[in-house]
GROMACS .gro file of C-alpha atoms in nm:
model
  189
    1MET     CA    1   9.190   1.995  13.968
    2LEU     CA    2   8.971   2.263  14.125
    3THR     CA    3   8.883   2.221  14.493
    4PHE     CA    4   8.673   2.464  14.695
    5LEU     CA    5   8.813   2.489  15.048
    6ASN     CA    6   8.588   2.722  15.248
    7MET     CA    7   8.355   3.017  15.230
    8ASP     CA    8   8.281   3.306  15.467
    9VAL     CA    9   7.954   3.495  15.423
   10GLU     CA   10   7.846   3.819  15.591
   11GLY     CA   11   7.503   3.976  15.530
   12PHE     CA   12   7.405   3.787  15.215
   13CYS     CA   13   7.024   3.772  15.168
   14SER     CA   14   6.895   3.560  15.459
   15ILE     CA   15   7.244   3.475  15.591
   16GLU     CA   16   7.360   3.699  15.872
   17SER     CA   17   7.698   3.528  15.913
   18LEU     CA   18   7.829   3.189  15.802
   19HIS     CA   19   8.162   3.007  15.787
   20LEU     CA   20   8.142   2.692  15.579
   21GLN     CA   21   8.429   2.446  15.559
   22LEU     CA   22   8.405   2.271  15.224
   23ASN     CA   23   8.565   1.933  15.280
   24PRO     CA   24   8.696   1.785  14.955
   25THR     CA   25   8.735   1.437  15.108
   26CYS     CA   26   8.367   1.367  15.161
   27THR     CA   27   8.020   1.450  15.035
   28MET     CA   28   7.851   1.737  15.215
   29LEU     CA   29   7.480   1.733  15.285
   30ILE     CA   30   7.291   2.051  15.365
   31LYS     CA   31   6.948   1.965  15.501
   32ALA     CA   32   6.682   2.209  15.619
   33PRO     CA   33   6.314   2.285  15.564
   34ASN     CA   34   6.211   2.493  15.263
   35GLY     CA   35   6.289   2.862  15.295
   36LYS     CA   36   6.577   2.820  15.542
   37GLY     CA   37   6.862   2.920  15.309
   38LYS     CA   38   7.003   2.607  15.143
   39SER     CA   39   6.995   2.764  14.797
   40THR     CA   40   7.113   3.092  14.946
   41ILE     CA   41   7.441   2.924  15.045
   42LEU     CA   42   7.493   2.814  14.685
   43SER     CA   43   7.384   3.156  14.561
   44ALA     CA   44   7.646   3.323  14.783
   45LEU     CA   45   7.916   3.097  14.636
   46VAL     CA   46   7.812   3.179  14.280
   47TRP     CA   47   7.781   3.552  14.357
   48ALA     CA   48   8.127   3.563  14.514
   49ILE     CA   49   8.283   3.399  14.211
   50TYR     CA   50   8.086   3.557  13.927
   51GLY     CA   51   7.906   3.863  14.067
   52LYS     CA   52   7.568   3.706  13.982
   53ASN     CA   53   7.352   3.488  14.201
   54LEU     CA   54   7.176   3.165  14.098
   55LYS     CA   55   6.916   3.367  13.909
   56GLY     CA   56   7.179   3.570  13.722
   57VAL     CA   57   7.118   3.889  13.926
   58SER     CA   58   7.420   4.095  14.034
   59GLU     CA   59   7.247   4.308  14.298
   60VAL     CA   60   7.193   4.111  14.618
   61THR     CA   61   6.964   4.252  14.879
   62THR     CA   62   7.011   4.158  15.241
   63TRP     CA   63   6.677   4.093  15.401
   64GLU     CA   64   6.581   4.368  15.647
   65LYS     CA   65   6.433   4.116  15.892
   66VAL     CA   66   6.768   3.936  15.937
   67ARG     CA   67   6.993   4.242  15.946
   68PRO     CA   68   7.161   4.281  16.283
   69LYS     CA   69   7.179   4.628  16.441
   70ASP     CA   70   7.545   4.650  16.337
   71TYR     CA   71   7.479   4.544  15.974
   72GLN     CA   72   7.774   4.643  15.756
   73GLY     CA   73   7.677   4.524  15.408
   74VAL     CA   74   7.751   4.212  15.205
   75MET     CA   75   8.086   4.035  15.189
   76VAL     CA   76   8.158   3.683  15.066
   77GLU     CA   77   8.502   3.525  15.064
   78VAL     CA   78   8.568   3.199  14.879
   79PHE     CA   79   8.889   2.999  14.904
   80PHE     CA   80   8.979   2.740  14.642
   81GLN     CA   81   9.279   2.542  14.532
   82LYS     CA   82   9.386   2.474  14.176
   83GLY     CA   83   9.703   2.275  14.132
   84GLU     CA   84   9.948   2.390  14.396
   85HIS     CA   85   9.801   2.740  14.424
   86ILE     CA   86   9.552   2.869  14.683
   87TYR     CA   87   9.314   3.142  14.567
   88LYS     CA   88   9.085   3.376  14.754
   89ILE     CA   89   8.804   3.578  14.602
   90ILE     CA   90   8.650   3.860  14.805
   91ARG     CA   91   8.336   4.026  14.670
   92CYS     CA   92   8.167   4.310  14.860
   93GLN     CA   93   7.852   4.511  14.805
   94LYS     CA   94   7.778   4.827  15.003
   95CYS     CA   95   8.015   4.690  15.265
   96ASN     CA   96   8.167   4.885  15.554
   97ILE     CA   97   8.381   4.594  15.678
   98VAL     CA   98   8.751   4.681  15.676
   99LEU     CA   99   8.941   4.431  15.462
  100GLU     CA  100   9.294   4.297  15.503
  101ASP     CA  101   9.443   4.584  15.303
  102GLY     CA  102   9.295   4.838  15.548
  103ALA     CA  103   9.029   4.971  15.311
  104LYS     CA  104   8.655   4.927  15.348
  105GLY     CA  105   8.496   4.667  15.123
  106LYS     CA  106   8.237   4.902  14.963
  107ASP     CA  107   8.168   4.746  14.619
  108ARG     CA  108   8.503   4.574  14.572
  109LEU     CA  109   8.623   4.260  14.402
  110ILE     CA  110   8.960   4.116  14.499
  111LEU     CA  111   9.143   3.809  14.370
  112MET     CA  112   9.439   3.674  14.561
  113LYS     CA  113   9.675   3.397  14.453
  114ASP     CA  114   9.898   3.247  14.722
  115ASN     CA  115   9.825   3.543  14.955
  116GLU     CA  116   9.925   3.800  14.691
  117VAL     CA  117   9.669   4.035  14.535
  118VAL     CA  118   9.638   3.976  14.161
  119ASN     CA  119   9.704   4.319  14.015
  120VAL     CA  120   9.440   4.356  13.744
  121LYS     CA  121   9.262   4.688  13.698
  122GLY     CA  122   8.888   4.704  13.640
  123LYS     CA  123   8.613   4.468  13.759
  124ASN     CA  124   8.548   4.323  13.413
  125LYS     CA  125   8.913   4.237  13.356
  126LEU     CA  126   8.939   4.100  13.709
  127GLN     CA  127   8.629   3.885  13.646
  128ASP     CA  128   8.793   3.757  13.327
  129ALA     CA  129   9.104   3.668  13.532
  130ILE     CA  130   8.887   3.478  13.783
  131ASN     CA  131   8.711   3.290  13.501
  132ALA     CA  132   9.050   3.202  13.349
  133GLU     CA  133   9.186   3.074  13.680
  134LEU     CA  134   8.873   2.867  13.742
  135GLY     CA  135   8.853   2.750  13.382
  136LEU     CA  136   8.475   2.796  13.403
  137SER     CA  137   8.246   3.068  13.275
  138TYR     CA  138   7.931   3.153  13.471
  139THR     CA  139   7.718   2.955  13.223
  140LEU     CA  140   7.940   2.648  13.240
  141PHE     CA  141   7.954   2.665  13.621
  142MET     CA  142   7.577   2.694  13.646
  143ASN     CA  143   7.520   2.403  13.411
  144SER     CA  144   7.787   2.166  13.540
  145ILE     CA  145   7.884   2.215  13.904
  146MET     CA  146   7.536   2.347  13.980
  147PHE     CA  147   7.380   2.083  13.753
  148GLY     CA  148   7.123   1.956  14.003
  149GLN     CA  149   7.008   2.309  14.078
  150GLY     CA  150   7.019   2.419  13.715
  151ILE     CA  151   6.894   2.120  13.516
  152LYS     CA  152   6.557   2.286  13.449
  153ARG     CA  153   6.737   2.598  13.333
  154LEU     CA  154   6.956   2.396  13.096
  155ILE     CA  155   6.649   2.229  12.948
  156GLN     CA  156   6.487   2.570  12.894
  157GLU     CA  157   6.792   2.720  12.718
  158SER     CA  158   6.764   2.788  12.346
  159ASN     CA  159   6.932   2.538  12.115
  160SER     CA  160   7.212   2.781  12.033
  161ASP     CA  161   7.280   2.842  12.404
  162LYS     CA  162   7.276   2.466  12.474
  163LYS     CA  163   7.524   2.424  12.188
  164LYS     CA  164   7.755   2.687  12.339
  165ILE     CA  165   7.736   2.522  12.681
  166PHE     CA  166   7.817   2.176  12.548
  167GLU     CA  167   8.097   2.312  12.329
  168GLU     CA  168   8.252   2.473  12.636
  169VAL     CA  169   8.201   2.165  12.856
  170PHE     CA  170   8.343   1.919  12.607
  171ASP     CA  171   8.585   2.156  12.431
  172LEU     CA  172   8.422   2.090  12.094
  173GLU     CA  173   8.567   2.391  11.912
  174PHE     CA  174   8.774   2.153  11.698
  175LEU     CA  175   8.445   2.020  11.551
  176ASN     CA  176   8.347   2.370  11.439
  177ILE     CA  177   8.689   2.415  11.280
  178ALA     CA  178   8.661   2.078  11.102
  179LYS     CA  179   8.309   2.164  10.985
  180GLY     CA  180   8.434   2.497  10.849
  181ILE     CA  181   8.718   2.325  10.661
  182ALA     CA  182   8.476   2.065  10.519
  183ILE     CA  183   8.234   2.334  10.400
  184GLN     CA  184   8.523   2.529  10.244
  185ASP     CA  185   8.650   2.215  10.067
  186LYS     CA  186   8.297   2.137   9.944
  187ASN     CA  187   8.258   2.490   9.807
  188ASN     CA  188   8.597   2.465   9.634
  189LEU     CA  189   8.489   2.145   9.460
   0.00000   0.00000   0.00000
């Protein structure tokens, strides 16, 4: 089972600084007037995990009007548990904050498993490792965990994209294999 534990956000869009404890034992309600950053919190979570925000954009711009004088860029850390393992994802953009390894964040992506850095070279391969650990692609995450936020988007997807999403959600690949075998048998007859 996948459980998100907490998230730390620095300089993400309208969020100057935020520590959010994600309590898996109860339902969390985030209530605020429109334009106060509710979706931005979810966008920071998605960006930290997948490098794309809710709208699928990888470049996140911190609003000038909320930047403190000592603004140091964007950094989001997400902690989650899967099975007995604790994971930490750190994603930085134009970040001057010094990370645990002594280096500045800059435009880094780090995955840690049980306090050990997962040694995978290249952002794309590291993103693939994160997706594998989560067991969720960006599309599946957006259309399942983010279902309430993304229902309109799911409805607007093309039929082939909807099919891919549902195949991934319900692990329907075996149906495609069976269909292929049936077509082959039909052609042989």
